[in-house]
Amino acid sequence: MTGEPLPPRETEHYETVEADTVRCLICPRTCEIPAGERGVCGVRENRDGRLYLTTYGRAVSTSIDPIEKKPLFHVAPGADVLSVATEGCNLRCDFCQNYRIAIEYEGVTEHERPPEELAGRIEAGDADGMAYTYTEPTIFMEYALDTMRASPDDALQVFVSNGYMRPETVDTLAPHLDAINIDIKGDREFYRKHTGIPDPEPIFETVERFAERDVHLEVTNLVIPGENDDEASLRDRMEWIADAVGTETPVHVSRFHPDYKLTDVPPTPIETIELATEIAGEAGLEYVYSGNVPGHESESTYCPDCGRLLIEREGFAVRGIDLEDGACPNCGREIPIHGTPRGPSSGRRRML
Protein backbone atom coordinates (compact mmCIF):
# COMPACT_ATOMS: atom_id res chain seq x y z
CA MET A 1 0.00 0.00 0.00
CA THR A 2 1.35 3.41 -0.93
CA GLY A 3 0.47 6.94 0.06
CA GLU A 4 -1.90 7.98 2.85
CA PRO A 5 -4.64 5.51 3.82
CA LEU A 6 -8.12 6.49 2.73
CA PRO A 7 -10.04 8.17 5.56
CA PRO A 8 -13.41 6.76 6.70
CA ARG A 9 -16.38 8.16 4.80
CA GLU A 10 -19.43 9.65 6.48
CA THR A 11 -22.41 7.39 5.90
CA GLU A 12 -25.57 8.38 4.06
CA HIS A 13 -28.34 7.10 6.33
CA TYR A 14 -28.29 8.01 10.02
CA GLU A 15 -29.82 10.44 12.48
CA THR A 16 -28.82 12.03 15.78
CA VAL A 17 -30.61 10.60 18.81
CA GLU A 18 -28.95 12.73 21.48
CA ALA A 19 -25.75 14.71 21.76
CA ASP A 20 -23.36 11.74 21.62
CA THR A 21 -25.57 9.00 20.15
CA VAL A 22 -26.63 8.35 16.55
CA ARG A 23 -29.07 5.89 15.03
CA CYS A 24 -27.93 4.05 11.90
CA LEU A 25 -30.69 3.77 9.29
CA ILE A 26 -29.01 1.50 6.74
CA CYS A 27 -30.75 -1.70 7.86
CA PRO A 28 -33.72 -2.68 10.04
CA ARG A 29 -31.52 -3.15 13.11
CA THR A 30 -31.40 0.68 13.40
CA CYS A 31 -28.53 0.41 15.86
CA GLU A 32 -28.27 3.23 18.40
CA ILE A 33 -24.54 3.85 18.57
CA PRO A 34 -22.86 5.87 21.36
CA ALA A 35 -19.73 7.89 20.63
CA GLY A 36 -16.73 5.69 19.88
CA GLU A 37 -18.83 2.56 19.32
CA ARG A 38 -19.88 0.60 16.23
CA GLY A 39 -23.12 -1.03 15.15
CA VAL A 40 -23.71 -4.79 14.98
CA CYS A 41 -22.19 -4.92 11.48
CA GLY A 42 -18.86 -3.85 12.94
CA VAL A 43 -18.01 -1.25 10.29
CA ARG A 44 -20.20 1.81 10.98
CA GLU A 45 -18.75 3.90 13.82
CA ASN A 46 -19.90 6.96 15.72
CA ARG A 47 -17.10 9.50 15.71
CA ASP A 48 -18.00 12.65 17.61
CA GLY A 49 -21.67 12.40 16.73
CA ARG A 50 -21.21 11.53 13.04
CA LEU A 51 -21.49 8.03 11.61
CA TYR A 52 -18.60 6.81 9.46
CA LEU A 53 -17.91 3.74 7.31
CA THR A 54 -14.59 2.48 8.67
CA THR A 55 -13.94 0.09 5.76
CA TYR A 56 -14.28 2.69 3.02
CA GLY A 57 -11.84 1.81 0.24
CA ARG A 58 -10.46 -1.10 2.26
CA ALA A 59 -11.33 -4.39 0.59
CA VAL A 60 -10.67 -7.83 2.06
CA SER A 61 -11.40 -9.61 -1.21
CA THR A 62 -11.07 -8.56 -4.85
CA SER A 63 -11.22 -11.05 -7.69
CA ILE A 64 -12.60 -11.40 -11.18
CA ASP A 65 -15.42 -13.93 -11.29
CA PRO A 66 -17.90 -15.19 -13.87
CA ILE A 67 -21.21 -13.48 -13.20
CA GLU A 68 -22.75 -16.96 -12.98
CA LYS A 69 -20.95 -17.41 -9.65
CA LYS A 70 -23.00 -14.70 -7.94
CA PRO A 71 -25.30 -16.50 -8.96
CA LEU A 72 -26.85 -14.38 -11.72
CA PHE A 73 -27.87 -16.51 -14.71
CA HIS A 74 -30.00 -13.97 -16.57
CA VAL A 75 -27.54 -11.08 -16.56
CA ALA A 76 -25.14 -10.85 -19.52
CA PRO A 77 -24.39 -14.61 -19.58
CA GLY A 78 -20.66 -15.25 -19.88
CA ALA A 79 -19.68 -11.84 -18.46
CA ASP A 80 -16.87 -11.34 -15.96
CA VAL A 81 -17.33 -9.09 -12.93
CA LEU A 82 -14.83 -7.63 -10.50
CA SER A 83 -15.99 -8.87 -7.10
CA VAL A 84 -15.26 -6.77 -4.03
CA ALA A 85 -16.00 -7.20 -0.32
CA THR A 86 -15.12 -5.51 2.94
CA GLU A 87 -15.34 -6.85 6.46
CA GLY A 88 -18.68 -7.00 8.23
CA CYS A 89 -22.28 -8.18 8.03
CA ASN A 90 -25.61 -7.27 9.60
CA LEU A 91 -26.67 -10.92 10.04
CA ARG A 92 -25.06 -13.60 12.22
CA CYS A 93 -25.75 -16.77 10.24
CA ASP A 94 -24.42 -19.85 12.02
CA PHE A 95 -23.82 -21.52 8.64
CA CYS A 96 -21.92 -18.62 7.02
CA GLN A 97 -19.31 -19.77 4.51
CA ASN A 98 -17.53 -16.42 4.63
CA TYR A 99 -17.58 -16.01 8.43
CA ARG A 100 -13.87 -15.19 8.60
CA ILE A 101 -14.41 -11.91 6.79
CA ALA A 102 -18.10 -11.35 7.61
CA ILE A 103 -18.24 -12.04 11.35
CA GLU A 104 -15.01 -13.03 13.06
CA TYR A 105 -12.33 -11.25 10.97
CA GLU A 106 -10.04 -14.28 11.31
CA GLY A 107 -6.68 -13.58 9.72
CA VAL A 108 -8.20 -10.87 7.57
CA THR A 109 -5.93 -8.57 5.58
CA GLU A 110 -7.35 -5.33 4.22
CA HIS A 111 -6.08 -3.88 0.96
CA GLU A 112 -6.51 -0.27 -0.03
CA ARG A 113 -8.73 -0.26 -3.10
CA PRO A 114 -10.15 3.23 -3.76
CA PRO A 115 -13.31 3.41 -5.86
CA GLU A 116 -11.34 4.99 -8.70
CA GLU A 117 -8.92 2.04 -8.75
CA LEU A 118 -11.74 -0.50 -8.96
CA ALA A 119 -13.48 1.52 -11.67
CA GLY A 120 -10.18 1.72 -13.53
CA ARG A 121 -10.07 -2.05 -13.81
CA ILE A 122 -13.39 -1.88 -15.67
CA GLU A 123 -12.14 0.90 -17.93
CA ALA A 124 -9.05 -1.20 -18.69
CA GLY A 125 -11.27 -4.04 -19.89
CA ASP A 126 -10.36 -6.49 -17.12
CA ALA A 127 -14.06 -7.15 -16.42
CA ASP A 128 -17.50 -6.17 -17.67
CA GLY A 129 -18.64 -4.68 -14.37
CA MET A 130 -18.65 -4.78 -10.59
CA ALA A 131 -20.16 -7.23 -8.10
CA TYR A 132 -20.48 -6.28 -4.43
CA THR A 133 -20.51 -9.66 -2.75
CA TYR A 134 -19.07 -12.26 -0.28
CA THR A 135 -20.04 -10.15 2.73
CA GLU A 136 -23.23 -8.08 2.93
CA PRO A 137 -22.71 -5.08 0.62
CA THR A 138 -25.50 -3.07 2.25
CA ILE A 139 -23.23 -2.29 5.18
CA PHE A 140 -20.49 -0.89 2.90
CA MET A 141 -23.01 0.82 0.63
CA GLU A 142 -21.18 4.16 0.40
CA TYR A 143 -18.02 2.45 -0.87
CA ALA A 144 -20.11 0.57 -3.44
CA LEU A 145 -21.99 3.70 -4.51
CA ASP A 146 -18.83 5.73 -5.02
CA THR A 147 -17.39 2.88 -7.11
CA MET A 148 -20.56 2.80 -9.22
CA ARG A 149 -20.37 6.55 -9.76
CA ALA A 150 -16.71 6.29 -10.84
CA SER A 151 -17.34 3.38 -13.23
CA PRO A 152 -18.06 3.64 -16.97
CA ASP A 153 -21.75 4.13 -17.72
CA ASP A 154 -22.06 0.77 -19.46
CA ALA A 155 -20.42 -1.22 -16.65
CA LEU A 156 -22.60 -3.85 -14.98
CA GLN A 157 -23.32 -3.12 -11.32
CA VAL A 158 -24.67 -6.01 -9.24
CA PHE A 159 -25.35 -6.74 -5.56
CA VAL A 160 -25.38 -10.15 -3.87
CA SER A 161 -27.37 -9.51 -0.72
CA ASN A 162 -29.22 -10.98 2.24
CA GLY A 163 -31.89 -8.36 1.59
CA TYR A 164 -31.88 -7.05 5.16
CA MET A 165 -32.10 -3.36 4.36
CA ARG A 166 -34.50 -0.48 4.93
CA PRO A 167 -36.78 0.89 2.18
CA GLU A 168 -34.75 4.11 2.05
CA THR A 169 -31.64 2.05 1.36
CA VAL A 170 -33.37 0.30 -1.53
CA ASP A 171 -34.40 3.67 -2.92
CA THR A 172 -30.79 4.92 -2.73
CA LEU A 173 -29.31 1.84 -4.39
CA ALA A 174 -31.87 1.04 -7.07
CA PRO A 175 -31.02 3.84 -9.54
CA HIS A 176 -27.40 2.62 -9.66
CA LEU A 177 -27.93 -1.15 -9.83
CA ASP A 178 -28.44 -3.37 -12.85
CA ALA A 179 -29.20 -6.52 -10.88
CA ILE A 180 -29.41 -8.03 -7.42
CA ASN A 181 -29.50 -11.57 -6.11
CA ILE A 182 -31.26 -11.82 -2.74
CA ASP A 183 -31.01 -14.89 -0.55
CA ILE A 184 -34.28 -16.01 1.05
CA LYS A 185 -32.97 -18.44 3.65
CA GLY A 186 -36.17 -19.91 5.09
CA ASP A 187 -39.30 -19.12 7.07
CA ARG A 188 -39.53 -16.75 10.02
CA GLU A 189 -38.62 -19.39 12.59
CA PHE A 190 -35.51 -20.31 10.57
CA TYR A 191 -34.32 -16.69 10.55
CA ARG A 192 -34.85 -16.34 14.30
CA LYS A 193 -32.97 -19.58 15.00
CA HIS A 194 -30.04 -19.25 12.62
CA THR A 195 -29.38 -15.63 11.57
CA GLY A 196 -29.62 -13.46 14.67
CA ILE A 197 -32.54 -11.29 13.59
CA PRO A 198 -35.97 -11.39 15.27
CA ASP A 199 -38.09 -10.65 12.22
CA PRO A 200 -37.22 -11.32 8.56
CA GLU A 201 -40.22 -9.44 7.19
CA PRO A 202 -38.00 -6.55 5.94
CA ILE A 203 -36.20 -9.06 3.69
CA PHE A 204 -39.41 -10.08 1.97
CA GLU A 205 -40.31 -6.41 1.61
CA THR A 206 -36.90 -5.72 0.05
CA VAL A 207 -37.47 -8.46 -2.54
CA GLU A 208 -40.83 -6.94 -3.47
CA ARG A 209 -39.44 -3.41 -3.52
CA PHE A 210 -36.61 -4.29 -5.92
CA ALA A 211 -39.06 -6.20 -8.11
CA GLU A 212 -41.03 -2.97 -8.49
CA ARG A 213 -37.95 -1.06 -9.61
CA ASP A 214 -35.93 -1.21 -12.82
CA VAL A 215 -33.49 -3.69 -11.27
CA HIS A 216 -33.16 -7.27 -12.47
CA LEU A 217 -33.91 -9.63 -9.56
CA GLU A 218 -32.86 -13.22 -8.93
CA VAL A 219 -33.50 -15.17 -5.74
CA THR A 220 -31.40 -17.83 -4.02
CA ASN A 221 -32.72 -20.46 -1.61
CA LEU A 222 -30.09 -22.29 0.46
CA VAL A 223 -31.54 -25.68 1.45
CA ILE A 224 -30.24 -27.07 4.76
CA PRO A 225 -31.13 -30.65 5.78
CA GLY A 226 -33.47 -30.77 8.76
CA GLU A 227 -33.73 -26.99 8.99
CA ASN A 228 -35.59 -25.64 5.96
CA ASP A 229 -35.93 -28.61 3.60
CA ASP A 230 -39.38 -29.95 4.45
CA GLU A 231 -41.79 -29.94 1.54
CA ALA A 232 -44.27 -27.56 3.15
CA SER A 233 -41.56 -24.95 3.83
CA LEU A 234 -40.12 -25.28 0.32
CA ARG A 235 -43.56 -24.98 -1.24
CA ASP A 236 -44.41 -21.89 0.82
CA ARG A 237 -41.20 -20.14 -0.26
CA MET A 238 -41.58 -21.00 -3.93
CA GLU A 239 -45.25 -20.03 -4.05
CA TRP A 240 -44.45 -16.74 -2.34
CA ILE A 241 -41.78 -15.92 -4.92
CA ALA A 242 -44.12 -16.76 -7.80
CA ASP A 243 -46.98 -14.69 -6.34
CA ALA A 244 -44.98 -11.76 -5.00
CA VAL A 245 -42.41 -11.12 -7.73
CA GLY A 246 -43.48 -13.20 -10.74
CA THR A 247 -43.03 -16.59 -12.34
CA GLU A 248 -40.21 -15.35 -14.62
CA THR A 249 -38.00 -14.57 -11.61
CA PRO A 250 -34.91 -16.81 -11.81
CA VAL A 251 -34.59 -18.92 -8.66
CA HIS A 252 -31.44 -20.75 -7.50
CA VAL A 253 -31.88 -23.73 -5.18
CA SER A 254 -28.50 -24.01 -3.51
CA ARG A 255 -26.92 -27.04 -1.89
CA PHE A 256 -25.66 -26.60 1.70
CA HIS A 257 -22.11 -27.49 2.72
CA PRO A 258 -21.24 -27.66 6.46
CA ASP A 259 -19.37 -24.62 7.74
CA TYR A 260 -18.86 -22.27 10.68
CA LYS A 261 -21.10 -23.39 13.59
CA LEU A 262 -23.26 -25.77 11.57
CA THR A 263 -20.68 -28.45 10.87
CA ASP A 264 -22.76 -31.26 12.35
CA VAL A 265 -25.32 -31.02 9.54
CA PRO A 266 -24.56 -33.08 6.41
CA PRO A 267 -24.48 -31.64 2.88
CA THR A 268 -27.86 -31.42 1.21
CA PRO A 269 -28.66 -34.62 -0.70
CA ILE A 270 -28.91 -33.99 -4.43
CA GLU A 271 -32.33 -35.66 -4.30
CA THR A 272 -33.51 -32.87 -2.00
CA ILE A 273 -32.27 -30.22 -4.43
CA GLU A 274 -34.11 -32.01 -7.23
CA LEU A 275 -37.27 -32.13 -5.11
CA ALA A 276 -36.98 -28.40 -4.41
CA THR A 277 -36.60 -27.56 -8.10
CA GLU A 278 -39.62 -29.75 -8.85
CA ILE A 279 -41.68 -27.97 -6.20
CA ALA A 280 -40.58 -24.61 -7.64
CA GLY A 281 -41.80 -25.70 -11.06
CA GLU A 282 -45.13 -26.79 -9.60
CA ALA A 283 -45.42 -23.32 -8.06
CA GLY A 284 -45.22 -21.89 -11.58
CA LEU A 285 -41.63 -20.67 -11.54
CA GLU A 286 -40.21 -20.94 -15.06
CA TYR A 287 -36.46 -20.56 -14.50
CA VAL A 288 -35.23 -22.73 -11.63
CA TYR A 289 -31.57 -23.67 -11.20
CA SER A 290 -29.64 -25.99 -8.90
CA GLY A 291 -26.64 -24.49 -7.12
CA ASN A 292 -23.47 -26.22 -5.92
CA VAL A 293 -24.30 -29.29 -8.00
CA PRO A 294 -21.78 -29.01 -10.86
CA GLY A 295 -22.79 -30.76 -14.06
CA HIS A 296 -26.47 -31.10 -13.18
CA GLU A 297 -28.80 -30.46 -16.10
CA SER A 298 -30.74 -27.90 -14.05
CA GLU A 299 -27.77 -25.52 -14.25
CA SER A 300 -28.81 -24.69 -17.82
CA THR A 301 -31.60 -22.50 -19.17
CA TYR A 302 -34.40 -24.11 -21.16
CA CYS A 303 -37.31 -22.50 -22.99
CA PRO A 304 -40.36 -22.70 -20.70
CA ASP A 305 -42.65 -23.24 -23.71
CA CYS A 306 -40.89 -25.75 -25.97
CA GLY A 307 -38.09 -27.06 -23.74
CA ARG A 308 -35.21 -26.15 -26.07
CA LEU A 309 -31.77 -25.80 -24.45
CA LEU A 310 -30.92 -22.10 -24.70
CA ILE A 311 -27.97 -21.47 -22.38
CA GLU A 312 -25.79 -24.44 -21.55
CA ARG A 313 -23.80 -24.20 -18.31
CA GLU A 314 -21.36 -26.41 -16.49
CA GLY A 315 -20.56 -25.13 -13.02
CA PHE A 316 -19.91 -21.41 -13.48
CA ALA A 317 -18.93 -21.79 -17.13
CA VAL A 318 -21.21 -20.95 -20.04
CA ARG A 319 -20.69 -23.57 -22.76
CA GLY A 320 -23.13 -22.24 -25.34
CA ILE A 321 -25.85 -19.67 -25.98
CA ASP A 322 -28.68 -20.26 -28.42
CA LEU A 323 -30.84 -17.13 -28.45
CA GLU A 324 -32.17 -15.12 -31.35
CA ASP A 325 -32.73 -11.45 -30.48
CA GLY A 326 -33.34 -12.46 -26.87
CA ALA A 327 -35.86 -15.16 -27.78
CA CYS A 328 -36.00 -18.90 -28.24
CA PRO A 329 -35.04 -19.60 -31.89
CA ASN A 330 -37.46 -22.53 -31.99
CA CYS A 331 -40.75 -21.09 -30.74
CA GLY A 332 -40.06 -17.36 -30.34
CA ARG A 333 -40.64 -17.20 -26.57
CA GLU A 334 -38.93 -14.10 -25.23
CA ILE A 335 -36.41 -14.96 -22.51
CA PRO A 336 -35.80 -12.36 -19.76
CA ILE A 337 -32.08 -11.57 -20.02
CA HIS A 338 -30.64 -8.30 -18.70
CA GLY A 339 -27.72 -7.04 -20.75
CA THR A 340 -25.98 -8.50 -23.76
CA PRO A 341 -24.77 -12.12 -23.57
CA ARG A 342 -20.98 -12.30 -23.72
CA GLY A 343 -20.84 -15.85 -25.05
CA PRO A 344 -19.15 -18.97 -23.66
CA SER A 345 -16.80 -18.51 -20.71
CA SER A 346 -14.22 -20.55 -18.81
CA GLY A 347 -15.80 -19.98 -15.43
CA ARG A 348 -12.39 -19.52 -13.84
CA ARG A 349 -11.79 -17.16 -10.92
CA ARG A 350 -8.88 -14.75 -11.13
CA MET A 351 -7.39 -13.06 -8.07
CA LEU A 352 -6.12 -9.49 -8.19
mmCIF file of C-alpha atoms in Angstrom, residues 165-297:
data_model
loop_
_atom_site.group_PDB
_atom_site.id
_atom_site.type_symbol
_atom_site.label_atom_id
_atom_site.label_comp_id
_atom_site.label_asym_id
_atom_site.label_seq_id
_atom_site.Cartn_x
_atom_site.Cartn_y
_atom_site.Cartn_z
ATOM 1 C CA MET A 165 -32.103 -3.356 4.364
ATOM 2 C CA ARG A 166 -34.504 -0.484 4.930
ATOM 3 C CA PRO A 167 -36.784 0.890 2.176
ATOM 4 C CA GLU A 168 -34.748 4.106 2.051
ATOM 5 C CA THR A 169 -31.635 2.047 1.364
ATOM 6 C CA VAL A 170 -33.367 0.303 -1.534
ATOM 7 C CA ASP A 171 -34.397 3.671 -2.917
ATOM 8 C CA THR A 172 -30.791 4.925 -2.734
ATOM 9 C CA LEU A 173 -29.312 1.839 -4.386
ATOM 10 C CA ALA A 174 -31.870 1.041 -7.071
ATOM 11 C CA PRO A 175 -31.018 3.836 -9.543
ATOM 12 C CA HIS A 176 -27.402 2.623 -9.658
ATOM 13 C CA LEU A 177 -27.930 -1.149 -9.832
ATOM 14 C CA ASP A 178 -28.444 -3.370 -12.854
ATOM 15 C CA ALA A 179 -29.198 -6.515 -10.881
ATOM 16 C CA ILE A 180 -29.414 -8.027 -7.417
ATOM 17 C CA ASN A 181 -29.499 -11.566 -6.106
ATOM 18 C CA ILE A 182 -31.263 -11.816 -2.740
ATOM 19 C CA ASP A 183 -31.012 -14.886 -0.547
ATOM 20 C CA ILE A 184 -34.277 -16.007 1.053
ATOM 21 C CA LYS A 185 -32.975 -18.444 3.650
ATOM 22 C CA GLY A 186 -36.168 -19.907 5.092
ATOM 23 C CA ASP A 187 -39.297 -19.121 7.070
ATOM 24 C CA ARG A 188 -39.529 -16.751 10.017
ATOM 25 C CA GLU A 189 -38.617 -19.390 12.590
ATOM 26 C CA PHE A 190 -35.512 -20.310 10.569
ATOM 27 C CA TYR A 191 -34.319 -16.694 10.552
ATOM 28 C CA ARG A 192 -34.854 -16.339 14.302
ATOM 29 C CA LYS A 193 -32.968 -19.576 15.002
ATOM 30 C CA HIS A 194 -30.035 -19.247 12.621
ATOM 31 C CA THR A 195 -29.384 -15.633 11.569
ATOM 32 C CA GLY A 196 -29.617 -13.460 14.669
ATOM 33 C CA ILE A 197 -32.543 -11.291 13.586
ATOM 34 C CA PRO A 198 -35.967 -11.392 15.267
ATOM 35 C CA ASP A 199 -38.089 -10.654 12.220
ATOM 36 C CA PRO A 200 -37.215 -11.316 8.563
ATOM 37 C CA GLU A 201 -40.219 -9.435 7.191
ATOM 38 C CA PRO A 202 -38.004 -6.548 5.939
ATOM 39 C CA ILE A 203 -36.200 -9.065 3.694
ATOM 40 C CA PHE A 204 -39.414 -10.077 1.974
ATOM 41 C CA GLU A 205 -40.313 -6.406 1.613
ATOM 42 C CA THR A 206 -36.901 -5.724 0.048
ATOM 43 C CA VAL A 207 -37.472 -8.458 -2.538
ATOM 44 C CA GLU A 208 -40.827 -6.940 -3.465
ATOM 45 C CA ARG A 209 -39.441 -3.410 -3.520
ATOM 46 C CA PHE A 210 -36.613 -4.286 -5.915
ATOM 47 C CA ALA A 211 -39.064 -6.198 -8.111
ATOM 48 C CA GLU A 212 -41.026 -2.971 -8.488
ATOM 49 C CA ARG A 213 -37.950 -1.055 -9.611
ATOM 50 C CA ASP A 214 -35.934 -1.211 -12.819
ATOM 51 C CA VAL A 215 -33.490 -3.694 -11.271
ATOM 52 C CA HIS A 216 -33.160 -7.275 -12.472
ATOM 53 C CA LEU A 217 -33.915 -9.629 -9.564
ATOM 54 C CA GLU A 218 -32.862 -13.217 -8.929
ATOM 55 C CA VAL A 219 -33.504 -15.170 -5.740
ATOM 56 C CA THR A 220 -31.403 -17.829 -4.018
ATOM 57 C CA ASN A 221 -32.716 -20.464 -1.606
ATOM 58 C CA LEU A 222 -30.086 -22.290 0.459
ATOM 59 C CA VAL A 223 -31.542 -25.681 1.447
ATOM 60 C CA ILE A 224 -30.237 -27.074 4.759
ATOM 61 C CA PRO A 225 -31.132 -30.649 5.780
ATOM 62 C CA GLY A 226 -33.471 -30.767 8.758
ATOM 63 C CA GLU A 227 -33.731 -26.987 8.988
ATOM 64 C CA ASN A 228 -35.593 -25.636 5.961
ATOM 65 C CA ASP A 229 -35.934 -28.613 3.604
ATOM 66 C CA ASP A 230 -39.382 -29.947 4.452
ATOM 67 C CA GLU A 231 -41.790 -29.938 1.538
ATOM 68 C CA ALA A 232 -44.266 -27.556 3.150
ATOM 69 C CA SER A 233 -41.562 -24.951 3.826
ATOM 70 C CA LEU A 234 -40.123 -25.283 0.322
ATOM 71 C CA ARG A 235 -43.564 -24.977 -1.236
ATOM 72 C CA ASP A 236 -44.408 -21.894 0.823
ATOM 73 C CA ARG A 237 -41.202 -20.138 -0.264
ATOM 74 C CA MET A 238 -41.576 -20.996 -3.934
ATOM 75 C CA GLU A 239 -45.247 -20.030 -4.052
ATOM 76 C CA TRP A 240 -44.453 -16.744 -2.338
ATOM 77 C CA ILE A 241 -41.781 -15.919 -4.924
ATOM 78 C CA ALA A 242 -44.121 -16.756 -7.802
ATOM 79 C CA ASP A 243 -46.980 -14.693 -6.342
ATOM 80 C CA ALA A 244 -44.984 -11.756 -4.999
ATOM 81 C CA VAL A 245 -42.411 -11.122 -7.730
ATOM 82 C CA GLY A 246 -43.483 -13.199 -10.737
ATOM 83 C CA THR A 247 -43.028 -16.589 -12.345
ATOM 84 C CA GLU A 248 -40.211 -15.349 -14.618
ATOM 85 C CA THR A 249 -38.001 -14.568 -11.607
ATOM 86 C CA PRO A 250 -34.905 -16.811 -11.812
ATOM 87 C CA VAL A 251 -34.589 -18.924 -8.659
ATOM 88 C CA HIS A 252 -31.443 -20.750 -7.504
ATOM 89 C CA VAL A 253 -31.877 -23.728 -5.179
ATOM 90 C CA SER A 254 -28.499 -24.008 -3.514
ATOM 91 C CA ARG A 255 -26.922 -27.044 -1.886
ATOM 92 C CA PHE A 256 -25.660 -26.603 1.697
ATOM 93 C CA HIS A 257 -22.113 -27.489 2.719
ATOM 94 C CA PRO A 258 -21.240 -27.663 6.457
ATOM 95 C CA ASP A 259 -19.369 -24.619 7.744
ATOM 96 C CA TYR A 260 -18.855 -22.273 10.683
ATOM 97 C CA LYS A 261 -21.102 -23.387 13.587
ATOM 98 C CA LEU A 262 -23.255 -25.772 11.572
ATOM 99 C CA THR A 263 -20.680 -28.450 10.868
ATOM 100 C CA ASP A 264 -22.761 -31.260 12.353
ATOM 101 C CA VAL A 265 -25.323 -31.022 9.539
ATOM 102 C CA PRO A 266 -24.556 -33.076 6.412
ATOM 103 C CA PRO A 267 -24.484 -31.640 2.880
ATOM 104 C CA THR A 268 -27.859 -31.415 1.207
ATOM 105 C CA PRO A 269 -28.664 -34.619 -0.705
ATOM 106 C CA ILE A 270 -28.907 -33.993 -4.426
ATOM 107 C CA GLU A 271 -32.329 -35.657 -4.305
ATOM 108 C CA THR A 272 -33.514 -32.868 -2.002
ATOM 109 C CA ILE A 273 -32.269 -30.221 -4.426
ATOM 110 C CA GLU A 274 -34.108 -32.007 -7.228
ATOM 111 C CA LEU A 275 -37.272 -32.128 -5.114
ATOM 112 C CA ALA A 276 -36.983 -28.403 -4.405
ATOM 113 C CA THR A 277 -36.598 -27.562 -8.104
ATOM 114 C CA GLU A 278 -39.619 -29.754 -8.854
ATOM 115 C CA ILE A 279 -41.677 -27.965 -6.202
ATOM 116 C CA ALA A 280 -40.579 -24.611 -7.644
ATOM 117 C CA GLY A 281 -41.801 -25.705 -11.065
ATOM 118 C CA GLU A 282 -45.128 -26.791 -9.601
ATOM 119 C CA ALA A 283 -45.422 -23.322 -8.059
ATOM 120 C CA GLY A 284 -45.224 -21.891 -11.584
ATOM 121 C CA LEU A 285 -41.625 -20.665 -11.537
ATOM 122 C CA GLU A 286 -40.213 -20.943 -15.060
ATOM 123 C CA TYR A 287 -36.464 -20.563 -14.505
ATOM 124 C CA VAL A 288 -35.232 -22.728 -11.632
ATOM 125 C CA TYR A 289 -31.575 -23.672 -11.196
ATOM 126 C CA SER A 290 -29.637 -25.986 -8.905
ATOM 127 C CA GLY A 291 -26.642 -24.494 -7.120
ATOM 128 C CA ASN A 292 -23.468 -26.216 -5.922
ATOM 129 C CA VAL A 293 -24.303 -29.292 -8.003
ATOM 130 C CA PRO A 294 -21.780 -29.014 -10.860
ATOM 131 C CA GLY A 295 -22.789 -30.761 -14.056
ATOM 132 C CA HIS A 296 -26.474 -31.095 -13.182
ATOM 133 C CA GLU A 297 -28.802 -30.461 -16.098
#
